XYZ file of C-alpha atoms in Angstrom:
758
model
C -29.299 30.347 22.265
C -28.747 28.487 25.388
C -26.183 29.801 27.665
C -23.940 26.499 27.725
C -22.134 24.627 25.009
C -23.899 21.240 26.029
C -27.645 22.898 26.416
C -27.320 24.565 22.898
C -25.809 21.406 21.161
C -28.416 19.187 22.900
C -31.143 21.175 21.691
C -29.834 21.218 18.072
C -29.172 17.445 18.351
C -32.766 16.761 19.549
C -34.186 18.233 16.559
C -31.424 16.752 14.400
C -32.583 13.293 15.536
C -36.091 13.582 14.440
C -35.119 14.570 11.054
C -32.738 11.916 10.746
C -35.411 9.265 11.746
C -37.951 10.735 9.069
C -38.371 8.533 5.856
C -37.121 11.246 3.542
C -34.276 11.645 1.208
C -30.848 12.729 2.303
C -31.168 15.774 0.354
C -34.391 16.743 2.140
C -32.693 16.160 5.528
C -30.058 18.449 4.781
C -32.169 21.250 3.553
C -34.034 20.826 6.971
C -30.474 20.624 9.047
C -29.618 23.977 7.904
C -32.762 25.339 8.648
C -32.696 24.180 12.232
C -29.009 25.328 12.707
C -29.815 28.620 11.238
C -32.721 29.292 13.563
C -30.775 27.917 16.588
C -28.002 30.264 16.038
C -30.007 33.129 14.950
C -28.148 33.339 11.666
C -29.233 34.341 8.363
C -27.039 31.870 6.466
C -26.358 28.334 6.901
C -24.736 26.163 4.380
C -23.396 22.819 3.749
C -20.662 21.921 1.299
C -19.740 18.264 0.565
C -16.618 17.038 -1.129
C -17.583 15.025 -4.307
C -15.181 14.138 -6.863
C -12.407 15.918 -4.994
C -14.451 19.513 -5.148
C -16.640 21.033 -2.642
C -20.250 21.327 -3.848
C -22.787 23.466 -2.275
C -25.375 20.823 -0.856
C -27.950 23.069 0.997
C -28.375 26.359 2.193
C -30.639 28.603 4.163
C -30.271 32.346 3.246
C -28.143 31.948 0.065
C -29.602 31.683 -3.247
C -31.376 28.237 -3.726
C -30.060 28.302 -7.447
C -26.722 28.083 -6.259
C -27.197 24.722 -4.971
C -25.293 22.000 -6.579
C -23.835 24.708 -9.038
C -21.331 26.696 -6.821
C -18.343 24.624 -6.897
C -14.720 25.103 -5.262
C -11.560 23.278 -5.337
C -9.944 22.156 -2.291
C -8.073 25.124 -0.679
C -10.133 27.671 -2.736
C -11.927 30.340 -0.635
C -12.707 30.175 3.137
C -14.640 27.046 2.745
C -11.861 25.304 0.496
C -9.469 26.379 3.404
C -11.422 24.822 6.279
C -11.727 21.692 4.077
C -7.804 21.700 3.360
C -6.613 22.404 6.758
C -9.348 20.503 8.664
C -9.506 23.503 10.720
C -12.246 26.139 12.222
C -12.623 29.632 10.956
C -14.490 32.477 12.764
C -14.220 35.896 11.329
C -16.340 38.986 12.007
C -15.484 40.213 8.245
C -14.949 37.398 5.973
C -14.223 39.591 3.076
C -11.135 40.810 4.840
C -9.393 37.411 4.880
C -6.954 36.684 2.067
C -8.443 33.530 1.232
C -12.038 34.937 0.555
C -13.379 34.176 -2.855
C -16.644 35.771 -3.988
C -19.117 34.067 -5.733
C -22.081 36.304 -7.069
C -24.294 33.373 -7.778
C -24.839 32.941 -4.062
C -26.081 36.560 -3.172
C -23.476 36.387 -0.303
C -22.226 39.820 -0.783
C -24.395 41.473 2.019
C -23.345 39.078 4.690
C -19.957 40.016 6.638
C -19.542 37.581 9.476
C -18.602 34.126 8.725
C -17.948 30.967 10.862
C -17.166 27.282 9.353
C -16.419 23.791 10.775
C -14.859 20.843 8.933
C -17.100 17.898 8.694
C -14.671 15.220 9.375
C -14.473 11.533 8.692
C -11.432 9.317 9.258
C -9.185 12.105 9.581
C -10.278 14.351 6.592
C -12.956 16.513 5.641
C -15.708 15.340 3.637
C -17.477 18.659 4.030
C -17.914 22.096 5.396
C -20.609 23.336 7.691
C -20.776 27.131 7.723
C -22.843 30.114 9.090
C -22.935 33.844 7.819
C -24.529 37.056 9.593
C -25.273 40.451 8.075
C -23.850 42.236 10.874
C -19.901 41.856 11.584
C -19.514 39.883 14.648
C -17.483 37.076 15.744
C -19.398 33.994 16.794
C -19.251 33.073 20.454
C -17.493 30.023 21.756
C -21.046 28.277 22.636
C -22.279 28.591 18.944
C -18.560 27.375 17.581
C -19.033 24.079 19.795
C -22.438 23.611 18.961
C -21.332 23.753 15.206
C -18.612 21.301 15.817
C -21.100 18.765 17.568
C -23.610 19.169 14.732
C -20.900 18.409 12.241
C -19.792 15.154 13.766
C -23.547 13.899 13.553
C -23.520 15.041 10.144
C -20.403 13.209 9.215
C -22.412 10.080 10.202
C -25.396 10.956 8.164
C -23.522 11.973 5.077
C -21.378 8.860 5.308
C -24.565 6.460 5.567
C -26.044 8.116 2.549
C -22.962 8.035 0.357
C -23.366 11.634 -0.616
C -19.538 12.529 -0.234
C -16.390 11.178 -1.272
C -15.435 8.501 1.462
C -13.011 5.902 2.247
C -9.403 6.254 3.679
C -7.006 8.297 1.244
C -4.478 6.241 -0.430
C -1.684 6.393 2.182
C 0.662 4.380 -0.309
C 3.215 6.297 -1.687
C 2.968 7.600 -5.306
C 6.551 6.458 -5.884
C 7.330 3.072 -4.617
C 11.119 3.504 -5.507
C 14.075 4.680 -3.349
C 13.427 8.153 -1.693
C 15.453 10.392 0.334
C 14.043 12.611 3.309
C 15.403 15.259 5.582
C 13.909 16.683 8.689
C 14.870 18.347 12.193
C 17.574 16.121 14.054
C 16.253 15.710 17.488
C 18.230 12.613 18.698
C 21.666 11.960 16.863
C 22.292 8.420 15.804
C 22.095 5.849 12.957
C 19.598 3.067 12.509
C 18.419 0.313 10.164
C 14.571 -1.044 10.561
C 11.446 -1.775 8.805
C 8.610 0.941 8.947
C 5.908 0.426 11.672
C 2.968 2.901 12.019
C 2.237 3.806 15.421
C -1.356 3.622 15.933
C -4.479 3.444 13.345
C -7.036 5.985 14.159
C -10.254 4.819 16.127
C -13.018 5.397 13.733
C -16.034 6.761 15.468
C -19.465 5.289 13.770
C -21.930 6.378 16.469
C -21.910 9.845 17.679
C -25.557 10.444 19.131
C -25.988 8.913 22.687
C -29.135 6.784 23.323
C -28.318 6.717 27.110
C -26.549 9.460 28.514
C -25.555 8.319 31.997
C -24.400 4.912 30.250
C -21.944 6.977 28.214
C -20.626 8.806 31.190
C -20.046 5.485 33.154
C -18.008 4.299 30.187
C -15.845 7.607 30.324
C -15.477 7.169 33.858
C -14.244 3.669 33.655
C -12.054 4.448 30.842
C -10.338 7.176 32.477
C -9.820 4.998 35.551
C -7.991 2.430 33.286
C -5.960 5.034 31.385
C -4.639 6.466 34.839
C -3.880 2.997 35.762
C -1.869 2.503 32.691
C -0.027 5.965 33.066
C 0.866 5.367 36.522
C 2.314 1.726 35.624
C 4.231 3.044 32.788
C 5.785 6.182 34.616
C 6.740 3.867 37.624
C 8.384 1.185 35.451
C 10.861 3.731 33.445
C 14.103 2.109 33.281
C 16.181 4.951 33.276
C 16.596 6.130 36.750
C 14.466 8.375 38.896
C 16.428 11.803 38.486
C 16.337 14.072 35.524
C 14.171 16.244 33.196
C 12.743 13.002 31.657
C 11.116 12.076 34.957
C 9.787 15.901 35.036
C 8.229 15.243 31.875
C 6.561 12.139 32.943
C 5.366 13.939 36.103
C 3.937 16.670 33.845
C 2.160 14.073 31.437
C 0.523 12.256 34.535
C -0.651 15.561 35.615
C -2.563 15.798 32.421
C -4.017 12.576 32.934
C -5.418 13.725 36.420
C -6.682 17.146 34.949
C -10.392 17.684 36.001
C -10.734 20.389 33.760
C -10.341 17.817 30.674
C -12.949 15.401 32.372
C -15.420 18.105 33.006
C -15.229 19.310 29.384
C -15.749 15.733 28.072
C -18.717 15.210 30.493
C -20.275 18.339 29.027
C -20.023 16.926 25.563
C -21.798 14.026 26.682
C -24.332 16.153 28.236
C -24.883 17.538 24.949
C -26.245 14.284 23.639
C -22.924 12.670 22.221
C -21.496 9.188 22.900
C -18.543 8.832 24.780
C -16.275 8.311 21.698
C -17.755 11.246 19.886
C -17.491 13.537 23.303
C -13.757 12.752 23.477
C -13.384 13.375 19.815
C -15.191 16.762 20.124
C -13.038 17.927 23.104
C -10.060 16.916 20.762
C -11.261 18.974 17.788
C -11.249 21.858 19.992
C -7.728 21.335 21.399
C -6.385 20.774 17.849
C -8.014 24.088 16.772
C -6.185 25.743 19.549
C -2.895 24.065 18.714
C -3.066 25.557 15.265
C -3.221 29.091 16.932
C -0.189 28.338 19.187
C 3.075 29.844 17.832
C 4.784 29.053 21.253
C 6.396 25.472 20.297
C 6.606 24.716 24.344
C 2.711 25.118 24.913
C 2.221 23.359 21.611
C 4.319 20.458 23.188
C 2.043 20.354 26.075
C -0.959 20.188 23.713
C 0.648 17.043 22.117
C 0.669 15.488 25.205
C -3.036 15.892 25.712
C -3.582 14.535 22.111
C -1.640 11.538 22.972
C -3.729 10.872 26.216
C -7.086 11.533 24.455
C -6.051 8.802 21.810
C -5.235 6.409 24.673
C -8.559 7.099 26.071
C -10.495 6.817 22.939
C -9.088 3.432 22.397
C -9.715 2.127 25.717
C -13.550 3.480 25.762
C -14.079 1.862 22.208
C -12.190 -1.371 23.072
C -9.676 -0.988 20.205
C -6.375 -1.092 22.020
C -4.006 -1.624 19.120
C -1.002 0.405 19.034
C 1.857 -1.000 17.493
C 3.434 -1.384 20.731
C 0.686 -3.519 22.309
C 0.726 -5.626 18.926
C 4.370 -6.197 19.460
C 7.220 -5.415 17.369
C 8.315 -8.683 15.294
C 11.612 -7.470 13.736
C 13.958 -4.282 13.915
C 11.542 -1.187 13.404
C 11.547 2.296 12.648
C 8.514 3.797 14.282
C 6.384 6.524 12.229
C 4.023 9.074 13.800
C 2.548 12.408 13.535
C 3.717 12.861 17.085
C 4.040 10.990 20.332
C 3.477 11.337 23.896
C 6.377 10.129 26.099
C 4.589 7.646 27.857
C 3.503 6.096 24.177
C 7.435 5.699 23.596
C 7.956 3.714 26.944
C 5.635 1.117 25.721
C 7.822 -0.038 22.924
C 10.188 -3.027 23.305
C 13.514 -1.208 23.505
C 15.369 -4.273 21.997
C 13.421 -4.028 18.875
C 12.727 -0.159 18.511
C 15.769 1.345 16.591
C 14.413 4.753 15.500
C 11.459 7.133 15.543
C 10.283 9.386 12.587
C 7.850 12.231 13.401
C 5.944 14.318 10.961
C 5.994 16.994 13.854
C 8.232 17.148 16.868
C 10.860 19.639 18.344
C 14.040 19.641 20.425
C 12.063 20.529 23.447
C 9.139 18.056 23.079
C 8.579 15.519 25.847
C 8.906 12.570 23.614
C 12.476 14.087 22.650
C 13.642 14.191 26.025
C 12.328 10.585 26.949
C 13.834 9.106 23.591
C 17.434 10.909 24.459
C 17.241 9.326 28.037
C 16.505 6.017 26.210
C 19.137 6.221 23.462
C 16.608 6.102 20.506
C 17.520 8.161 17.388
C 14.668 10.458 16.488
C 14.213 12.685 13.293
C 11.397 15.077 13.434
C 9.586 17.557 11.141
C 9.492 14.846 8.501
C 7.008 16.397 6.243
C 4.180 13.990 4.976
C 6.197 10.844 6.023
C 3.247 8.749 6.772
C 2.007 9.173 3.185
C 5.153 8.350 1.710
C 5.912 5.215 3.686
C 4.214 1.661 3.622
C 4.110 -0.659 6.397
C 7.162 -2.784 6.398
C 9.249 -0.675 4.069
C 12.970 -0.948 4.770
C 14.250 2.556 6.206
C 17.787 3.881 6.883
C 18.210 6.422 9.356
C 21.088 8.755 9.825
C 20.170 11.542 12.012
C 23.715 12.738 12.255
C 23.521 13.626 8.314
C 19.917 14.467 8.533
C 19.123 11.659 6.076
C 16.350 9.192 5.559
C 16.723 6.684 2.971
C 13.166 4.916 2.419
C 13.392 1.579 0.345
C 16.980 1.781 -0.448
C 18.700 -0.144 -3.014
C 20.945 -2.966 -2.320
C 23.867 -0.827 -2.902
C 22.971 2.057 -0.508
C 21.990 -0.741 1.915
C 25.767 -1.931 1.610
C 26.785 1.522 1.792
C 25.024 2.393 4.771
C 26.007 -0.853 6.605
C 29.574 0.131 5.580
C 29.129 3.467 7.239
C 27.696 2.093 10.264
C 30.753 -0.320 10.375
C 33.023 2.568 9.976
C 31.413 4.718 12.184
C 31.445 1.843 14.956
C 34.919 1.452 14.268
C 35.951 5.138 14.358
C 33.996 5.579 17.677
C 36.124 2.707 18.831
C 39.334 4.525 17.937
C 37.802 7.785 19.509
C 37.198 5.709 22.671
C 40.775 4.804 22.666
C 42.186 8.356 22.775
C 39.355 9.366 25.176
C 42.258 10.010 27.972
C 44.739 11.698 25.522
C 44.994 15.410 25.647
C 43.816 17.432 22.808
C 47.023 18.904 21.762
C 48.132 19.839 18.251
C 51.107 18.153 16.800
C 53.138 21.331 17.412
C 52.216 21.346 21.123
C 49.307 23.633 21.559
C 46.482 22.875 23.850
C 42.943 23.112 22.679
C 40.172 22.849 25.127
C 37.366 20.345 24.228
C 34.348 21.008 26.242
C 30.716 19.813 25.584
C 27.303 21.490 25.264
C 24.715 20.357 27.713
C 21.256 21.148 29.169
C 20.128 18.297 31.014
C 21.249 16.420 34.244
C 22.140 13.418 32.292
C 24.377 15.075 29.693
C 27.122 15.737 32.465
C 27.531 12.041 32.177
C 29.182 12.452 28.776
C 32.256 14.153 30.324
C 33.602 10.623 31.238
C 32.113 9.044 28.387
C 34.133 11.144 25.941
C 37.158 12.442 27.832
C 35.952 16.122 27.840
C 37.558 19.077 29.662
C 34.297 20.303 30.889
C 31.054 21.674 30.186
C 31.478 25.082 28.079
C 27.867 25.767 27.759
C 24.978 24.617 30.174
C 21.800 25.665 28.886
C 19.691 26.287 32.235
C 16.559 27.127 30.178
C 15.893 23.315 29.381
C 14.708 23.075 32.975
C 12.086 25.847 32.376
C 10.937 24.465 29.068
C 10.260 20.926 30.616
C 8.424 22.041 33.770
C 4.672 22.483 33.976
C 5.371 25.569 36.249
C 8.223 27.830 37.079
C 10.845 25.897 38.662
C 11.393 26.766 42.409
C 14.765 27.884 43.320
C 15.630 24.902 45.378
C 14.962 22.766 42.394
C 17.026 24.721 40.192
C 19.963 24.509 42.978
C 19.882 20.816 43.045
C 20.159 20.389 39.136
C 23.082 22.888 39.252
C 24.673 21.201 42.164
C 24.225 17.739 40.577
C 25.767 18.974 37.415
C 28.784 20.398 39.190
C 29.413 17.144 41.333
C 29.234 15.084 37.935
C 31.917 17.303 36.480
C 34.159 17.138 39.735
C 37.147 19.442 39.137
C 36.308 20.205 35.666
C 34.715 23.730 34.723
C 30.814 24.231 33.976
C 30.024 27.316 32.299
C 26.123 28.138 33.264
C 24.546 30.231 30.665
C 21.504 32.029 32.467
C 18.371 31.370 30.984
C 17.715 31.997 27.460
C 13.829 31.986 26.808
C 11.330 34.375 25.327
C 11.233 34.525 21.275
C 10.322 31.016 20.090
C 11.153 29.483 23.653
C 8.188 31.251 25.507
C 6.934 29.515 28.516
C 3.336 28.736 28.852
C 3.285 29.611 32.639
C 4.933 32.934 32.174
C 2.053 35.716 31.426
C 2.631 38.379 29.079
C 2.499 41.621 30.602
C 0.132 44.663 29.524
C 2.166 46.435 26.505
C 3.771 43.131 25.417
C 3.164 42.780 21.795
C 3.124 39.727 19.355
C 6.644 39.396 17.828
C 7.074 38.864 14.076
C 10.564 38.089 14.399
C 11.140 36.518 17.880
C 14.871 35.365 17.291
C 15.762 39.010 17.496
C 12.795 40.094 20.160
C 12.401 40.097 23.743
C 14.531 37.148 24.628
C 17.386 36.076 26.713
C 19.135 38.691 28.805
C 16.555 41.441 27.747
C 13.784 39.504 29.011
C 15.673 38.213 32.192
C 16.790 41.850 33.214
C 13.089 43.029 32.608
C 11.897 40.047 34.714
C 14.448 40.149 37.157
C 12.831 38.145 39.901
C 13.197 35.313 37.866
C 16.887 36.122 37.357
C 17.665 36.795 41.027
C 16.104 33.430 41.879
C 18.547 31.703 39.445
C 21.288 33.765 40.605
C 20.900 32.586 43.952
C 20.392 29.185 43.103
C 23.741 29.258 41.089
C 25.632 30.904 43.820
C 24.466 28.280 46.753
C 24.935 25.253 44.219
C 28.379 26.372 43.617
C 29.427 26.547 47.424
C 33.310 25.899 47.427
C 33.517 25.816 43.832
C 34.395 28.201 41.194
C 31.265 29.483 39.406
C 31.125 30.344 35.794
C 28.282 32.354 34.636
C 27.561 33.464 31.242
C 25.257 36.123 29.913
C 23.443 35.541 26.526
C 22.559 37.991 23.650
C 24.508 40.801 25.370
C 24.402 43.541 22.656
C 25.885 46.533 24.555
C 28.116 46.614 27.621
C 25.730 48.287 30.013
C 23.281 45.022 29.747
C 26.386 42.733 30.919
C 27.097 45.402 33.653
C 23.456 45.331 34.915
C 23.303 41.584 34.825
C 26.756 41.179 36.632
C 25.564 43.860 39.464
C 22.318 41.515 39.692
C 24.197 38.400 40.541
C 26.792 40.375 42.701
C 24.105 41.765 44.905
C 22.709 38.230 45.357
C 26.145 37.193 46.543
C 26.275 40.004 49.127
C 23.088 38.957 50.351
C 24.109 35.319 50.922
C 27.111 36.432 52.494
C 25.486 38.865 54.931
C 23.153 35.859 55.921
C 26.409 33.557 56.265
C 25.636 31.118 53.465
C 28.345 29.248 51.988
C 29.567 30.891 48.774
C 31.634 30.042 45.533
C 35.455 30.542 46.214
C 35.430 32.621 43.177
C 33.071 33.837 40.323
C 34.137 34.122 36.830
C 31.827 36.122 34.527
C 31.340 35.847 30.650
C 29.237 37.214 27.950
C 27.989 35.488 24.791
C 29.058 37.303 21.482
C 25.889 36.478 19.361
C 24.804 39.858 18.412
C 27.193 41.540 15.859
C 26.645 45.188 17.558
C 28.831 43.674 20.626
C 31.812 43.393 18.253
C 32.032 47.116 17.786
C 32.267 47.669 21.724
C 34.647 44.889 22.835
C 37.390 47.207 23.746
C 34.798 48.689 26.477
C 33.598 45.393 27.315
C 36.574 43.105 27.544
C 38.327 44.717 30.523
C 35.340 43.725 32.692
C 35.216 40.133 31.245
C 36.728 36.781 32.540
C 36.065 34.999 29.283
C 33.978 35.375 26.137
C 32.201 32.680 24.047
C 30.943 33.222 20.513
C 27.652 31.590 19.776
C 28.182 31.075 16.019
C 24.459 29.660 15.426
C 22.630 33.164 16.050
C 25.635 35.302 15.083
C 25.822 33.704 11.553
C 22.262 34.183 10.768
C 22.298 37.699 12.215
C 25.389 38.586 10.103
C 23.880 37.338 6.675
C 20.141 38.142 7.611
C 19.705 34.610 6.688
C 17.264 32.370 8.542
C 19.349 28.973 8.773
C 15.946 27.042 8.778
C 15.038 28.650 5.428
C 15.648 26.199 2.539
C 16.345 28.862 0.037
C 18.924 30.538 2.120
C 20.970 27.257 3.213
C 23.875 27.928 0.887
C 24.143 31.691 2.430
C 24.621 30.200 6.017
C 28.284 29.208 5.391
C 30.670 29.327 8.451
C 33.536 29.198 6.024
C 32.756 32.229 3.859
C 35.286 34.979 4.375
C 32.719 37.648 5.818
C 32.250 35.111 8.809
C 36.111 34.298 9.325
C 37.179 37.936 9.044
C 34.308 38.811 11.613
C 35.705 36.205 14.127
C 39.183 37.004 13.400
C 38.635 40.636 14.460
C 36.746 39.310 17.645
C 39.354 37.002 18.428
C 42.520 39.445 17.985
C 40.526 41.858 20.422
C 40.353 38.993 23.302
C 44.137 37.953 22.675
C 45.171 41.806 23.099
C 43.134 41.957 26.292
C 44.310 38.855 27.455
C 40.819 37.440 27.690
C 40.179 33.665 27.027
C 37.677 33.195 23.995
C 36.052 30.330 23.051
C 33.068 29.065 20.676
C 29.978 27.328 21.826
C 27.915 26.979 18.473
C 27.570 24.337 16.115
C 30.210 25.219 13.974
C 32.746 24.139 16.351
C 31.713 20.592 16.236
C 32.390 20.129 12.604
C 35.957 19.118 11.938
C 36.807 21.424 8.916
C 35.075 24.421 10.642
C 37.055 23.437 13.789
C 40.094 23.458 12.072
C 39.348 27.327 10.754
C 38.626 28.247 14.327
C 42.101 26.816 15.513
C 43.438 28.632 12.594
C 41.762 32.041 13.727
C 43.397 31.572 17.370
C 40.691 30.065 19.179
C 41.592 27.455 21.789
C 38.316 26.405 23.519
C 35.737 24.753 21.617
C 32.355 23.444 23.262
C 30.612 20.878 21.034
C 28.279 18.030 21.083
C 29.500 14.983 22.817
C 29.502 13.018 19.683
C 32.030 15.544 18.056
C 34.514 15.238 20.550
C 36.377 12.267 19.364
C 36.331 13.521 15.654
C 37.506 17.020 16.329
C 40.200 15.755 18.978
C 41.486 13.387 16.242
C 41.830 16.310 13.948
C 43.337 18.336 16.461
C 46.054 15.821 17.366
C 47.006 15.719 13.607
C 47.528 19.211 12.746
C 50.297 21.904 13.045
C 48.427 24.636 14.552
C 51.277 27.302 13.516
C 51.299 26.242 9.968
C 47.522 26.484 9.943
C 47.384 29.919 11.254
C 49.947 31.071 8.918
C 47.736 29.568 5.838
C 44.502 31.295 7.144
C 46.056 34.472 7.573
C 47.275 34.462 4.076
C 43.900 33.435 2.710
C 42.013 36.308 4.663
C 44.394 38.934 3.855
C 44.532 37.790 0.312
C 40.508 37.692 0.002
C 40.070 34.251 -0.757
C 36.675 33.215 -1.499
C 36.949 29.514 -1.452
C 38.398 28.920 1.738
C 36.522 25.668 2.566
C 38.213 24.204 -0.678
C 41.775 25.545 0.655
C 41.142 24.124 4.029
C 40.129 20.598 2.494
C 43.067 20.631 0.312
C 45.415 21.668 3.093
C 44.042 18.729 5.216
C 44.147 16.417 2.351
C 47.840 17.016 1.476
C 48.855 15.942 5.089
C 46.484 12.951 5.231
C 44.319 14.630 8.015
C 40.964 12.608 8.141
C 37.907 15.062 8.363
C 34.812 13.382 9.980
C-alpha cells in the first residue's frame, strides 16, 4: 500500500478508470472493482452493497461466498452495513462481532473474518450503497486506507448512478402531513417572528469525480480559494453591529479557517489522488463530517460547522453554482431553514426581510447564534428533521420565548399569533414605561432585579430594561468563542468594558465554568484525564479551575485590574464543600497581594460569593456562610441534581418542576440559613425569570433575582402588584401543611388579587 492517501487512491483510480472505460456490463465492472480494491488494500474481503427498493443488497464481493450475491439483503439500519447507510458514516472496527449492531449472515461465510471497515457510497446527500472491506486478523484499517476507500466510493457513486443500479433521485422532501404541525427545539435567540419558509441553500451535486487534468483542477481550486477569501473579507468588514464584541471574535476565527493552510493542503492532496476540484473538496468534507460525528465537545463541533460552511461556499464557487437564498434575494418576510449555518452566511441576508432562523442543529455557543443575537434575529435550534417537514414558501409562526414553531397554521392560529404579538408589543411598551420605577412590592419591600449576561453587548440591557445590575456574568463565553485561550489583557478589557457600561451598578462575575459539556478544544487533556459519561457532574467549573490554577490566576488578575477603583463582586461556581471556596478565595487574595506589592491599582473592595448548585453544600452552609459576602442559588443545575432528572430528557420534563414542594422546602431551608447569618441570598437561574416561580421565590424571602433582560418587565410588574408579607404567610402555610399543588395555589392566589402573570 503506498504511504500517502493521494498515492494510494491514485493507484486505485488509475485501475478503476480502465475498468469503467471497458465495454462490459455494470455487474462485471463491479465484480472487477472489488478485486482491485481487495488487492490494493491487501484485504481478504471487499464487498459492495447497493440500495434497491429501499433494501441493501449484496451486489459484488471478493472473499465472501459468491452464492450470497443478490441473495443477502438487509434493511436500512440493520447490521453494520445498514448502520453505515442510515447514518451516512464510516465505520472502522478491529472486531466487527463486538459491535452492538453486528448482524451475522451465515450464507456469506463471513464468520472467520474479524476486522471490518465500511464507507457509504453517497449521492445527493444520501447513501445509495456501502463499500466495505474485511480481514481475518483483528486490526483497525489505517487512515490512508480509509481515505482511499472514501475516494473510490465517490467514483463508484458516479458509475452506479449512470448505470441506474441503485435507487436514485432526491428523497421526497415534501412533508408527509401538509396540515398544521407544531415543533419544538432549543431556544437560542429569543423573540417572535412570522414569515415564509426559505431554504438556505441547495446542495451542489457533483457529477464528475475523476480528473482529466490534475493541474487544471488545482488551478480551479486556487482561484476559488482567492474568490472565497475575498468574499469573507468583504462580509466581515461590512458587519453593521460595531467593531467590538464576541461576534467580532467569532468572525475573526471564521476568517482564520478560510486562510487555513492545512485545509488547502488536504484538498490539493485529494486532487493529487486524481479527483476533480469539486470531488476533492467533498472528499475532505466527508472526512470532516466523520470527525464531527465522533466529537462530543459541542464547542469543537461548532468550529467544525464553520469549516462545513466554508467548504459549501468553496464548492459553490468552484462549480459556478452560487445560488444560496441570500444571493437569490428574499422577496418577502422570511424564516430561514438550514441544517446549520456559518456566521458569515447569516450576514449575507437582507436584515429587513429575514425575520427568523430555524436550525436542525445549533447550540447556545455556536458562532451563528452569537452573530444572530447581535443582529436581533430570533433563532430556534435542534428542530429535528425540520427540512423534511416544511416546504418552500410555507407560512411559519415562531415563538422562541415559548419554544413553539407552527408550520402551516390555520387562519385562527395566525390571528391568535398576531394578537399575542400585538399584546406582547403592548405589554413591552407598558414594561418600558415602568423601566425607571423601582421594583418594590405593594407593601414596600425592595426586590433587586438584575440581569444575567455573558457578552459585552449584554451590558447594554441594563439601561434598556432598567435593571439594578448584572447578577451573573458568565465569564466562560469569552473562552468558548475564542480560537485560542484569551490572553489576560483581553480578558481584562472585556471585564472593564462591562464594568464601565454598568456604571455604579454592581456586576457579579462568575469565574470560568468550563469542562463537562463546555470543553475547550485548545485545552489539552492531561494524562490520567478520562472520558466522562456524566459531564454535568464531572470535572468542571471550580473543580477544573483549581486543578488548572494557571487559568484561574490569570482570570483573577484580569478581574482585579479591571475593577481598579470599583467594588469587585466575584462568585465561584459548583462549590460542593467549604474548602473549595476557601482555596479559590485564597488564590484570588494571593493575586491581589501580588498586584499590591507591584503598586498596581486595585478594587476598593472585593466581595466574595459562592453558587449553591450542588445539594451537598446546603448541609454545610453553617460552616461556609460566616466566610461569605453573598450566596447565589443556581436553580438550573440544583434542580436536576436534586431530582436526578436531566431537564433535556423529554420523559423527565414533568419531574423538573420548580414549584414542587421538595424544591421549595430545600430553598426555604437555604434561605433561612442565609437570613440567620445575615448573608444576602439571590437566585440566578431560569426559575427567577418566570413570574409565577419568581412569586414563589419572593414568598420564600428571596430579595434578589438575576434573570434574562426580557423577563425584567413582567417580573417587575408582578412585584409591584403583590403584598410580600401576605404572600410569605401563604407560602409558609403551604410548606408546613405539605401542599402538593403549590403551582395551582399560587396561580389562584394571584388570580384572586387580579395579578397578571406573564
